[in-house]
PDB file of C-alpha atoms and ligand atoms in Angstrom:
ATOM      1  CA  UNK A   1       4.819  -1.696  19.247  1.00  0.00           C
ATOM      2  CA  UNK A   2       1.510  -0.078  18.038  1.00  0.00           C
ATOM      3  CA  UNK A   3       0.162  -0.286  14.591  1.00  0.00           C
ATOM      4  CA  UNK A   4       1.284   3.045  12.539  1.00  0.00           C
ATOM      5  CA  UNK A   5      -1.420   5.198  10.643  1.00  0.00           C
ATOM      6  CA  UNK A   6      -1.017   7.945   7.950  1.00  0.00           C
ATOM      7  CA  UNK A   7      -2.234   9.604   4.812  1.00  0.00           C
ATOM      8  CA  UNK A   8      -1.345   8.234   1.271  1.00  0.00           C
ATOM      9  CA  UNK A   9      -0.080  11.497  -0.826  1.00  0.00           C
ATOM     10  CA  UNK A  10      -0.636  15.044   0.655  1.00  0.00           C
ATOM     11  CA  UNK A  11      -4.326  15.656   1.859  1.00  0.00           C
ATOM     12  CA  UNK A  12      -5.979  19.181   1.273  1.00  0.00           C
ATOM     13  CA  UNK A  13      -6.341  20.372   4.362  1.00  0.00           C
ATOM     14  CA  UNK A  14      -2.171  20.511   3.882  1.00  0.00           C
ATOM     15  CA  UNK A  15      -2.575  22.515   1.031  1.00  0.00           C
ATOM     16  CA  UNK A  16      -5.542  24.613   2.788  1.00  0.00           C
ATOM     17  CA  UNK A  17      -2.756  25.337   5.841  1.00  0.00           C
ATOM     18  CA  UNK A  18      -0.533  27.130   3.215  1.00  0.00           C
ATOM     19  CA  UNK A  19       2.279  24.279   2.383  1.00  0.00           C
ATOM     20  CA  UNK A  20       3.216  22.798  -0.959  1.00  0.00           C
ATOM     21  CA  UNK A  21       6.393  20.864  -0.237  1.00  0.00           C
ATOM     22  CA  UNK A  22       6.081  16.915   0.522  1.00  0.00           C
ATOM     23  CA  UNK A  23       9.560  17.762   2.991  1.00  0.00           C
ATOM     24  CA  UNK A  24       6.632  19.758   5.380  1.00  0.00           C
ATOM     25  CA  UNK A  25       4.680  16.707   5.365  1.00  0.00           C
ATOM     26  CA  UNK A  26       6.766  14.592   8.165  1.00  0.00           C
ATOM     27  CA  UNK A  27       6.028  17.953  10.621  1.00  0.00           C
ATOM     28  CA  UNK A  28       2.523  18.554   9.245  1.00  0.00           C
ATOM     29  CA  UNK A  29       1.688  15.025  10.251  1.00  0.00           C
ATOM     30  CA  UNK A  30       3.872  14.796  13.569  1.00  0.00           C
ATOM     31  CA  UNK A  31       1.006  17.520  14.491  1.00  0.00           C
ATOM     32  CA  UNK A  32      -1.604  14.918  14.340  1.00  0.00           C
ATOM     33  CA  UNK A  33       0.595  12.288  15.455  1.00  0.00           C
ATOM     34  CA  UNK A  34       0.374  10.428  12.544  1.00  0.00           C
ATOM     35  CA  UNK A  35       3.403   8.223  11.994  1.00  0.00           C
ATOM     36  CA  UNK A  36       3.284   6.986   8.564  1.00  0.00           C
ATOM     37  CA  UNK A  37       3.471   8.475   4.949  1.00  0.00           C
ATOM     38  CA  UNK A  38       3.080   7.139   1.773  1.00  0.00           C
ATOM     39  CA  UNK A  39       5.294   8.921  -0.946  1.00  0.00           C
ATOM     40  CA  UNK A  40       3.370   8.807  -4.488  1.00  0.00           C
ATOM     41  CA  UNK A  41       5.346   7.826  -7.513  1.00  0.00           C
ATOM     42  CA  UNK A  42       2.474   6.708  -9.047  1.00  0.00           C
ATOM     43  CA  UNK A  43       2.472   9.235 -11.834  1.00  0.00           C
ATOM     44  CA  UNK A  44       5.962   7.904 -12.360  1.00  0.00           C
ATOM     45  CA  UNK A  45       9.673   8.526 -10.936  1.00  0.00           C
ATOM     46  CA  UNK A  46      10.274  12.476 -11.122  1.00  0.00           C
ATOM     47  CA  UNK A  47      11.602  13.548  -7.519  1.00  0.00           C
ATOM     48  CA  UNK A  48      15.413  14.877  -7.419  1.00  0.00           C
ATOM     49  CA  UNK A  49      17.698  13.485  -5.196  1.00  0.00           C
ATOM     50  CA  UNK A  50      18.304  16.672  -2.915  1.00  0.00           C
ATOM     51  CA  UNK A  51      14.178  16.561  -2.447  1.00  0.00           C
ATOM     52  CA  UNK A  52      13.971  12.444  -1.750  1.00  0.00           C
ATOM     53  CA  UNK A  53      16.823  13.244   1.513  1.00  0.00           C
ATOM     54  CA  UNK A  54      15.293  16.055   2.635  1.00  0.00           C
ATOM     55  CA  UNK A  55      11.496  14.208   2.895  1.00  0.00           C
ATOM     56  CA  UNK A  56      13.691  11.186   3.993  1.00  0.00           C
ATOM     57  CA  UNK A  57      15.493  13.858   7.289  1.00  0.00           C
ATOM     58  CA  UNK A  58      12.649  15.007   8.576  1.00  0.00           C
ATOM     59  CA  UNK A  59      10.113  11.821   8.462  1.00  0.00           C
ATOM     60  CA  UNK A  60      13.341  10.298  10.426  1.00  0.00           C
ATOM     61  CA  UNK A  61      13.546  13.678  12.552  1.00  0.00           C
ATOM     62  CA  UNK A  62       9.512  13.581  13.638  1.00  0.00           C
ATOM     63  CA  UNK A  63       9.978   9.624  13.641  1.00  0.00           C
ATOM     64  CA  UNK A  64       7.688   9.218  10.500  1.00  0.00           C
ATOM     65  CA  UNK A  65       7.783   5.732   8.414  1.00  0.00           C
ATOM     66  CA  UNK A  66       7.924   6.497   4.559  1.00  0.00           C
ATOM     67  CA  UNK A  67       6.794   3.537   1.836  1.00  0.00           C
ATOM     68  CA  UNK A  68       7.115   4.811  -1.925  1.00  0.00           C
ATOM     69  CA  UNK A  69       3.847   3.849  -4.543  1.00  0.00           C
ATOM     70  CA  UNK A  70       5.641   2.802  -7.480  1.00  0.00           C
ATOM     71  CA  UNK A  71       4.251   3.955 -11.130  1.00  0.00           C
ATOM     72  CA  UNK A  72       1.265   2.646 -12.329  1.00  0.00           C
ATOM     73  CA  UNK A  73       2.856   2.064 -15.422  1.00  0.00           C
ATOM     74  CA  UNK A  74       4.551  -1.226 -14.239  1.00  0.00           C
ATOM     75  CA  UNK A  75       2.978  -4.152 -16.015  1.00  0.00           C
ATOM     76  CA  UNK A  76       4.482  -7.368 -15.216  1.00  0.00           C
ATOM     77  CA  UNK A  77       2.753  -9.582 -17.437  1.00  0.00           C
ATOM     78  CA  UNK A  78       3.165  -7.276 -21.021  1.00  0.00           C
ATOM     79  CA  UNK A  79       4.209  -9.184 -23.891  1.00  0.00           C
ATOM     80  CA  UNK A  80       5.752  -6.259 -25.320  1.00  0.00           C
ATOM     81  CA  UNK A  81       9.352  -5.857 -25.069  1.00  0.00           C
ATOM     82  CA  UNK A  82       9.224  -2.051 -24.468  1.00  0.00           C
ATOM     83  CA  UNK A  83       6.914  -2.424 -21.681  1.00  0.00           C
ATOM     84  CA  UNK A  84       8.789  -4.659 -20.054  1.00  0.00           C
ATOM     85  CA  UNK A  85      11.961  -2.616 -20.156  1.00  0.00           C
ATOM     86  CA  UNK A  86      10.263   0.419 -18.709  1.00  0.00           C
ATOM     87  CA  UNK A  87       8.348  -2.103 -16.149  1.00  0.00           C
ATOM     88  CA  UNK A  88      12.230  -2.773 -15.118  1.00  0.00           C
ATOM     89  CA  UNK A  89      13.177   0.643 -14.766  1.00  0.00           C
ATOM     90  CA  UNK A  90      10.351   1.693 -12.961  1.00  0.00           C
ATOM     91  CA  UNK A  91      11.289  -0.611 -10.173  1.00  0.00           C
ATOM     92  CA  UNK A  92      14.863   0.314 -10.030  1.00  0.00           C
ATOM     93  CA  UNK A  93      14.010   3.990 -10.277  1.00  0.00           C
ATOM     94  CA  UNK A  94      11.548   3.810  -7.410  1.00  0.00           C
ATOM     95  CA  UNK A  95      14.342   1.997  -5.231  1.00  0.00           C
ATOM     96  CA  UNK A  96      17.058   4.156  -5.853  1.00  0.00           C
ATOM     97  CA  UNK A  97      14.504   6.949  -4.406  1.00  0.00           C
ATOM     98  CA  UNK A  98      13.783   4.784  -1.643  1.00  0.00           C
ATOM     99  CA  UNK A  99      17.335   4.299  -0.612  1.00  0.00           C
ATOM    100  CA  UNK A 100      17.505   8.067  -1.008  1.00  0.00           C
ATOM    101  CA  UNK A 101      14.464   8.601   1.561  1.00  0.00           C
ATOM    102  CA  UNK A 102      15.421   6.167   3.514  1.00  0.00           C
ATOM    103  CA  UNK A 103      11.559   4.155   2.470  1.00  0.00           C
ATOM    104  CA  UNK A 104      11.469   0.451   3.720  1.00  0.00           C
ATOM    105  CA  UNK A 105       8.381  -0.817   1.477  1.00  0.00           C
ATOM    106  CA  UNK A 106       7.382  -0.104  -2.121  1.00  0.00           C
ATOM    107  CA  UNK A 107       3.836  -0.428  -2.971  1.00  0.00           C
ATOM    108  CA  UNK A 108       3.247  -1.601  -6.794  1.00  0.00           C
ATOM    109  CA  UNK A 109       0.039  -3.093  -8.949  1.00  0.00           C
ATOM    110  CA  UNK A 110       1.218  -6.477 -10.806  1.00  0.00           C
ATOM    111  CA  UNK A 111      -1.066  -4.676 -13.722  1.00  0.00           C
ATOM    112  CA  UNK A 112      -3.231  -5.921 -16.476  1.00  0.00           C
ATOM    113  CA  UNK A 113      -3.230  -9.418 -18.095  1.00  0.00           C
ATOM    114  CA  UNK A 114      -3.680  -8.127 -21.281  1.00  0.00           C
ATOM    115  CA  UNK A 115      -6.599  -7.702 -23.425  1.00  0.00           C
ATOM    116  CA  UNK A 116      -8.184 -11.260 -24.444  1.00  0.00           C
ATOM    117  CA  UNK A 117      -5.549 -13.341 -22.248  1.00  0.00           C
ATOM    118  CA  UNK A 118      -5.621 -16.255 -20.190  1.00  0.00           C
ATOM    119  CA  UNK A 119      -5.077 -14.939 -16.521  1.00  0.00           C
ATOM    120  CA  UNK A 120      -3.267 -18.292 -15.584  1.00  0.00           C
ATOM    121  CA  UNK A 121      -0.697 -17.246 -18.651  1.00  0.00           C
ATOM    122  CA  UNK A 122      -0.272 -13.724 -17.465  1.00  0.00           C
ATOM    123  CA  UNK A 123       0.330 -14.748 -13.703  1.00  0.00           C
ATOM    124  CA  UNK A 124       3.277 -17.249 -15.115  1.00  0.00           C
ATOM    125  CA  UNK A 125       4.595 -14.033 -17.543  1.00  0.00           C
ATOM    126  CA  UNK A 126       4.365 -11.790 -14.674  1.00  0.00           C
ATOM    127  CA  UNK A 127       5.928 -14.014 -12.480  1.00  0.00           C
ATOM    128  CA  UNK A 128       8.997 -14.336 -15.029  1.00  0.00           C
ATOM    129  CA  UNK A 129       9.739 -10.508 -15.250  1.00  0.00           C
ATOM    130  CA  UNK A 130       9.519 -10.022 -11.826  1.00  0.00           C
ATOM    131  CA  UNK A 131      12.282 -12.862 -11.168  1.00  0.00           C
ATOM    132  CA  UNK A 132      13.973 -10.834 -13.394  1.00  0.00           C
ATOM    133  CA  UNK A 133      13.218  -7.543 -12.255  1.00  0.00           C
ATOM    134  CA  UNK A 134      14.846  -9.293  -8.034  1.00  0.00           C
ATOM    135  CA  UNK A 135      17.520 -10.667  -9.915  1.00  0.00           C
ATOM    136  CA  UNK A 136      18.379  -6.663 -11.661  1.00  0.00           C
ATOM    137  CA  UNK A 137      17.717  -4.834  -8.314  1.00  0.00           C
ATOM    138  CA  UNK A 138      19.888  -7.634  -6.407  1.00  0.00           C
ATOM    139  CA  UNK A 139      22.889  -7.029  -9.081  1.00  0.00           C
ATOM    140  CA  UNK A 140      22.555  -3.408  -8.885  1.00  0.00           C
ATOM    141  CA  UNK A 141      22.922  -3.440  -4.959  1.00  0.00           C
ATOM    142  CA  UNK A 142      19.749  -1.615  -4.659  1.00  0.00           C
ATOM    143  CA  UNK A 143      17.985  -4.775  -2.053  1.00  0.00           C
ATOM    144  CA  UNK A 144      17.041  -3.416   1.253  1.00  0.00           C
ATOM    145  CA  UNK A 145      13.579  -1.733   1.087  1.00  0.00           C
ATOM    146  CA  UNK A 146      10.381  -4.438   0.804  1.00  0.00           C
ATOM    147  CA  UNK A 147       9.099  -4.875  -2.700  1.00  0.00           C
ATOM    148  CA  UNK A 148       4.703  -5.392  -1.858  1.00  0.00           C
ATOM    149  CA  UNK A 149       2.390  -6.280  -4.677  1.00  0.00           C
ATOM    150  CA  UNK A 150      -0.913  -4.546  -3.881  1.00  0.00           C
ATOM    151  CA  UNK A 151      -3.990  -6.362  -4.053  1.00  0.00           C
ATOM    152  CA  UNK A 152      -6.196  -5.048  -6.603  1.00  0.00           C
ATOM    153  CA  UNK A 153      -9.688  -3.714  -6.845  1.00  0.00           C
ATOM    154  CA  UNK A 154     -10.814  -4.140 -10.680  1.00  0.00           C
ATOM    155  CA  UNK A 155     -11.844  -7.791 -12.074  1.00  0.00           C
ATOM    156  CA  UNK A 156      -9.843  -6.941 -14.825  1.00  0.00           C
ATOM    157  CA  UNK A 157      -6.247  -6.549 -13.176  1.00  0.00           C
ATOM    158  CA  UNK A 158      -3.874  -8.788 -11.839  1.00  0.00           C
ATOM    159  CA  UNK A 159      -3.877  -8.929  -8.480  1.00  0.00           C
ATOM    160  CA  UNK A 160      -6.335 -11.304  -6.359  1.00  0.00           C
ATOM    161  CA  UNK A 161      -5.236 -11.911  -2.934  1.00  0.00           C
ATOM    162  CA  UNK A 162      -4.175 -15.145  -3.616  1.00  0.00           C
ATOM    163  CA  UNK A 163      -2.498 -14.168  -7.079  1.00  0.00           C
ATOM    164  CA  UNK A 164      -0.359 -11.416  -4.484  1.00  0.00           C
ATOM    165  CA  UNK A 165       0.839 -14.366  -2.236  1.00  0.00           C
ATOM    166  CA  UNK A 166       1.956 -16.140  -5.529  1.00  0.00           C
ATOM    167  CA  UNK A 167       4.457 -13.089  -6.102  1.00  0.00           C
ATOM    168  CA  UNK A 168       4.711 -12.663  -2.655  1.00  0.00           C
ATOM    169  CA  UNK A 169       6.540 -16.411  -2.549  1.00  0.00           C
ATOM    170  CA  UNK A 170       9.158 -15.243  -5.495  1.00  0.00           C
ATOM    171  CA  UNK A 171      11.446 -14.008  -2.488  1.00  0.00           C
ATOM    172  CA  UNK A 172      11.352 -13.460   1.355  1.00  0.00           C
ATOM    173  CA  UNK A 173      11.740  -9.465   0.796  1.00  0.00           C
ATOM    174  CA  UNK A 174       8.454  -9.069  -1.041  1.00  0.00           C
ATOM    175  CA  UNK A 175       5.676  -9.099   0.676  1.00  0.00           C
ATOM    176  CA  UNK A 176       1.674  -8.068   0.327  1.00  0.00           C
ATOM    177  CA  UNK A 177       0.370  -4.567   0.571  1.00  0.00           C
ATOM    178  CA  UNK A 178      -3.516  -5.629   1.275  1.00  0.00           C
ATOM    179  CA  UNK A 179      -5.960  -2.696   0.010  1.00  0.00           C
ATOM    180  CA  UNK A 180      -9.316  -3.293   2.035  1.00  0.00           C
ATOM    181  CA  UNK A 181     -11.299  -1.073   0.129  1.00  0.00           C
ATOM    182  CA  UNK A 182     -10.253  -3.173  -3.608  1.00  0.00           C
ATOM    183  CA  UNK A 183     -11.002  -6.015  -1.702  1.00  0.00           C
ATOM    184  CA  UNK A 184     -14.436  -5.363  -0.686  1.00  0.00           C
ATOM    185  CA  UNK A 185     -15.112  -3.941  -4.522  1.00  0.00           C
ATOM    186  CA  UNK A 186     -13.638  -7.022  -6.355  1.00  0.00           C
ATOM    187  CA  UNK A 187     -16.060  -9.474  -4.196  1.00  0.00           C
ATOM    188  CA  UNK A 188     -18.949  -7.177  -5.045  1.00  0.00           C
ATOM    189  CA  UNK A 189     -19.134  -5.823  -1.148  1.00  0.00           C
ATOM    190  CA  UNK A 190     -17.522  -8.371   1.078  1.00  0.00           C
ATOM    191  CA  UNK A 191     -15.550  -7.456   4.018  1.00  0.00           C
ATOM    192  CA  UNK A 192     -17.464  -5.964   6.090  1.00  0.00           C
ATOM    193  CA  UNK A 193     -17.224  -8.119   9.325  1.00  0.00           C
ATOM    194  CA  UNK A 194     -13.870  -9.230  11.297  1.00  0.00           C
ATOM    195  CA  UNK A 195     -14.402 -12.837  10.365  1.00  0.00           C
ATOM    196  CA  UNK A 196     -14.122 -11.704   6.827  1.00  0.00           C
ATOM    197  CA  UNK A 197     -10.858  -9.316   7.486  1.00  0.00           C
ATOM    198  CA  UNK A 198      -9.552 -11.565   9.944  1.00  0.00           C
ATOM    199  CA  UNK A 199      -9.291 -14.741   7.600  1.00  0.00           C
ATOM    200  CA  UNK A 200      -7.309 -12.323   5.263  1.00  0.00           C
ATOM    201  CA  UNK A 201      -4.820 -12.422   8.022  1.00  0.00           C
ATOM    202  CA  UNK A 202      -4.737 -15.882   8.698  1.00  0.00           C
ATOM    203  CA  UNK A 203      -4.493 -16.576   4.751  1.00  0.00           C
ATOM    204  CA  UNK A 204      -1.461 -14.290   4.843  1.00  0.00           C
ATOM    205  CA  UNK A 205       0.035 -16.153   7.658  1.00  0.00           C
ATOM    206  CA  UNK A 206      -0.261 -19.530   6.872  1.00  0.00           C
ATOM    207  CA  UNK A 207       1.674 -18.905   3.328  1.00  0.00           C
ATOM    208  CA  UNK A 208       4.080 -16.714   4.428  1.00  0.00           C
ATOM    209  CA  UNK A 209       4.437 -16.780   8.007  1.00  0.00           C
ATOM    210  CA  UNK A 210       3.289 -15.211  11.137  1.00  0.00           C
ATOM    211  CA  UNK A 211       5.667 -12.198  10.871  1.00  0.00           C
ATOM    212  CA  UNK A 212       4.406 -11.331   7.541  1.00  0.00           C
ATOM    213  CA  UNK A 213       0.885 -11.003   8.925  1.00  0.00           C
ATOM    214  CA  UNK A 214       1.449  -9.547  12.159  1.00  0.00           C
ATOM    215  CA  UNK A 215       3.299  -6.907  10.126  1.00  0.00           C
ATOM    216  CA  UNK A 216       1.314  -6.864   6.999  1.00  0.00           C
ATOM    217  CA  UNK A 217       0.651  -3.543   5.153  1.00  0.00           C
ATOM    218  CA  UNK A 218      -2.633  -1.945   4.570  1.00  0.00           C
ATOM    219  CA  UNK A 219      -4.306   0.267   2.360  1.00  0.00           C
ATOM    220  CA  UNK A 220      -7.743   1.558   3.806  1.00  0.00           C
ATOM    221  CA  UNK A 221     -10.510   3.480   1.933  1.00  0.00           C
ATOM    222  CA  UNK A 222     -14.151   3.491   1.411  1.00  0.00           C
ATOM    223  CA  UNK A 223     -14.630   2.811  -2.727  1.00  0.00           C
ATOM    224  CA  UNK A 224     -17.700   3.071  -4.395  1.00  0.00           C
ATOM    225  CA  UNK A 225     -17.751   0.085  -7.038  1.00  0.00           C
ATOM    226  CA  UNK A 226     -19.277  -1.649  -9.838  1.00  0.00           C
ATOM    227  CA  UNK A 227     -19.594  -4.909 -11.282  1.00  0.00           C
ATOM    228  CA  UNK A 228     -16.377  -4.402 -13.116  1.00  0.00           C
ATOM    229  CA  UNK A 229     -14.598  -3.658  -9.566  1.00  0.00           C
ATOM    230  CA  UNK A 230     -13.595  -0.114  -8.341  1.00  0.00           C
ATOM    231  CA  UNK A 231     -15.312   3.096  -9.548  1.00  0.00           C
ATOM    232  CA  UNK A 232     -13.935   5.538  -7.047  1.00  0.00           C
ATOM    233  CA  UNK A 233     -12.459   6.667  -3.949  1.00  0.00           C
ATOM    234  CA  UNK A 234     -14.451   8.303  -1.527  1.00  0.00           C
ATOM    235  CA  UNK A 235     -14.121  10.144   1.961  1.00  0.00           C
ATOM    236  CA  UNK A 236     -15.404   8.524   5.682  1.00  0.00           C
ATOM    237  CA  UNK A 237     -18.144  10.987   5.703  1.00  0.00           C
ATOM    238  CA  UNK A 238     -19.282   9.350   2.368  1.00  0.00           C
ATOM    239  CA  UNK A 239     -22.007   6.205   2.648  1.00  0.00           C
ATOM    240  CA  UNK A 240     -19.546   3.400   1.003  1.00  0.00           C
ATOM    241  CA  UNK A 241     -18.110   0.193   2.310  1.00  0.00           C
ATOM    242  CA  UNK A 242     -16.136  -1.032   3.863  1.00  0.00           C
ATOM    243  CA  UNK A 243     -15.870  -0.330   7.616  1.00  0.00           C
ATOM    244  CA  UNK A 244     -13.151   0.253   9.312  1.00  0.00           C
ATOM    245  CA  UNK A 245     -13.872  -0.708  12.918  1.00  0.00           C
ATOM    246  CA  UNK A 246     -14.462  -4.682  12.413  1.00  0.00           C
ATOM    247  CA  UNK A 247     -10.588  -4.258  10.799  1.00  0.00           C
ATOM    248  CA  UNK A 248      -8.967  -2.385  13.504  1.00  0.00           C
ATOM    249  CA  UNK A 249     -10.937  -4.923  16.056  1.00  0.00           C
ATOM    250  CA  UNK A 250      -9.067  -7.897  14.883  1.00  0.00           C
ATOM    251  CA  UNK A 251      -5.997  -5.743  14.669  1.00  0.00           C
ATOM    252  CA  UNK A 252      -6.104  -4.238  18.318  1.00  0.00           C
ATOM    253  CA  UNK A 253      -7.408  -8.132  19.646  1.00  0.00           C
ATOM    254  CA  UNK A 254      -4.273 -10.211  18.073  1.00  0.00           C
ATOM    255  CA  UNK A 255      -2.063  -7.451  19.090  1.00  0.00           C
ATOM    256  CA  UNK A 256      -1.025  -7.138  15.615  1.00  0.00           C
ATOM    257  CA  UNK A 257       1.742  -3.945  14.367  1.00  0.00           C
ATOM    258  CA  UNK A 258       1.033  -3.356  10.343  1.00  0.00           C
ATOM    259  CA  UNK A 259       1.097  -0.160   8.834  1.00  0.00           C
ATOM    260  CA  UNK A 260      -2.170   1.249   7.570  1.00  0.00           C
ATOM    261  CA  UNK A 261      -2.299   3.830   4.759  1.00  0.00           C
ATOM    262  CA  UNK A 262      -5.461   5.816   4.289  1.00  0.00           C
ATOM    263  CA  UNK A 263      -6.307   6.658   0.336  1.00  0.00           C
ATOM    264  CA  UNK A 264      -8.998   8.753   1.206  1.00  0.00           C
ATOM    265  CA  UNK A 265      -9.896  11.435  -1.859  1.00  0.00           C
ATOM    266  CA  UNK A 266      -8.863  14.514  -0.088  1.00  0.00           C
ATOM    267  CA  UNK A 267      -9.177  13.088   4.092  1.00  0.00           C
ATOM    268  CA  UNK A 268      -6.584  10.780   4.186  1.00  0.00           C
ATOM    269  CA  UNK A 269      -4.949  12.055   6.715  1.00  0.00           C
ATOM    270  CA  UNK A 270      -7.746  13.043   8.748  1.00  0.00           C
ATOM    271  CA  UNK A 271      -9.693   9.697   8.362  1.00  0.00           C
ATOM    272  CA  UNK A 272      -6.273   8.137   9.001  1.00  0.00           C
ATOM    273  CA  UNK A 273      -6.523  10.127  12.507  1.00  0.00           C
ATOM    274  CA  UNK A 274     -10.212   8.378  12.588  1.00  0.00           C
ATOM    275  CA  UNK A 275      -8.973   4.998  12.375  1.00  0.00           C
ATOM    276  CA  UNK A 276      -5.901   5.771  15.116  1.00  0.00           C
ATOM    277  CA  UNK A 277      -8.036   7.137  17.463  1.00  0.00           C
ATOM    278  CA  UNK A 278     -10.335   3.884  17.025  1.00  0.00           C
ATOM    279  CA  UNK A 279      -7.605   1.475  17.216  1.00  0.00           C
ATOM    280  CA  UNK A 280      -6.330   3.339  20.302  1.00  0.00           C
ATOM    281  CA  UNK A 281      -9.817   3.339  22.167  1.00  0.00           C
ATOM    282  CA  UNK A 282     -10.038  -0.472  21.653  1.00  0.00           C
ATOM    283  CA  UNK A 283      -6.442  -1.044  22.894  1.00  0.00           C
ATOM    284  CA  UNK A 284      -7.467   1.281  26.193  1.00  0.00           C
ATOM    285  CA  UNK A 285     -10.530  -0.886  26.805  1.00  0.00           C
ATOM    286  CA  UNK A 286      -8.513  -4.033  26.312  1.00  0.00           C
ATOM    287  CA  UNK A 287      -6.033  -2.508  29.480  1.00  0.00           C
ATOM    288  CA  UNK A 288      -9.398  -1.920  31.662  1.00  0.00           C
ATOM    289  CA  UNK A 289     -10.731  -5.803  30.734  1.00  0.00           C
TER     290      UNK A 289
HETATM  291 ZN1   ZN B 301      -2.103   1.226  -5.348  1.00  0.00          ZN
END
């Protein structure tokens, strides 16, 4: 088992080649040997059933492994009633199109605490509607597919590695999507060597077990940043942090499988390419060692 790279969305160099259809992605990235797509929801739930099987036939056809961003409209901690309704539907919405596509992970952003609130209070409230939210999806038969909080790249949303585990624990089918590049912009720059990235790991793995580490998934992008977090996504060619190579070097030396999604704006599926070929030429000099 190797670790599995791919583009979050559609880049533009798939639109540039003439397609339009997410259903041409799974072949369009089998091209570059790419094995991993991430199907964005974010904008909310709107993809018809006949669409979600036919992305879901050919990723399995050209051996492609589809996760599904959820809406960024989920906010686990709202006090509002409403909210927390739609959070609920939002979920179950973007597992029914997983089961459809035949997606095993669902990315999602715990959200805000809420303007003014205590971020202790708005981890136990979001904490509470998510119990909820397992409780609906286990009722409704719709289990299967991993549920991964993502951790988050703005000091003002929810979502701190360790406030990610603290979800994570809720149940043995949710696990942690870790995004590198929020990482590196909520500590003002950090991660940038493979002690840094590699104690993320061990973190992981000492609260939720080896498997959940070894397997963990990723979200990689350089992000230009502020001191209130994330300003914006950029490209590889583009002078922002962080690196990729000190990642992939404690991923190719533990032997570790996860699944890495590139959020380049625009690249992602070339940079994705970058980081495979990367990975692949430290696993090669490993064999000659
Ligand atoms: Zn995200």
């Amino acid at each position: 088992m190797f670790a599995q790279f791919g583009p979050a969305g559609n880049p533009d160099a798939f639109y540039e080649a003439g397609f339009k259809a997410s259903a041409d992605m799974p072949k369009w990235l089998d091209g570059l040997s790419l094995t991993a797509y991430e199907y964005q929801c974010s904008r909310g739930v709107n993809i018809r059933q006949a669409t979600a099987e036919l992305v879901g036939e050919e990723a399995a056809r050209y051996g492609v492994k589809l996760s599904i961003h959820a809406p960024y409209y989920i906010s686990l901690a709202t006090e509002d009633e409403t909210i927390a309704g739609n959070t609920q539907r939002h979920f179950l919405r973007s597992l029914e199109v997983a089961k459809w596509m035949g997606a095993d992970r669902i990315v999602f952003h715990i959200g805000g605490p809420g303007k003014g609130a205590n971020r202790r209070q708005a981890m136990e409230r979001a904490k509470r509607l998510f119990a909820q939210v397992l409780e609906q999806v286990e009722r409704q038969g719709l289990t299967g597919p991993l549920l991964l909080p993502e951790t988050m790249g703005k000091q003002n949303q929810l979502g701190s590695l360790d406030e990610v585990l603290e979800i994570c624990k809720l149940a043995d089918w949710v696990r942690p999507a870790v995004d590198f590049g929020h990482l590196h912009c909520v500590t003002g720059g950090e991660y940038t060597t493979s002690k840094e990235f590699a104690a993320v790991f061990d973190k992981i793995g000492e609260t939720l077990g080896e498997e959940a580490a070894r397997n963990l998934h990723i979200h990689f992008s350089q992000i230009e940043f502020t001191k209130a977090g994330e300003k914006r996504h950029w490209t590889f060619a583009d002078p922002y942090g962080p690196p990729h190579e000190p990642l992939l070097a404690v991923i190719a030396d533990r032997g570790y499988t996860p699944r890495i999604i590139c959020e380049s704006a625009g690249t992602q599926a070339q940079d994705a390419k970058t980081m495979q070929e990367f990975y692949r030429s430290l696993l090669k000099k490993d064999l000659v060692v």
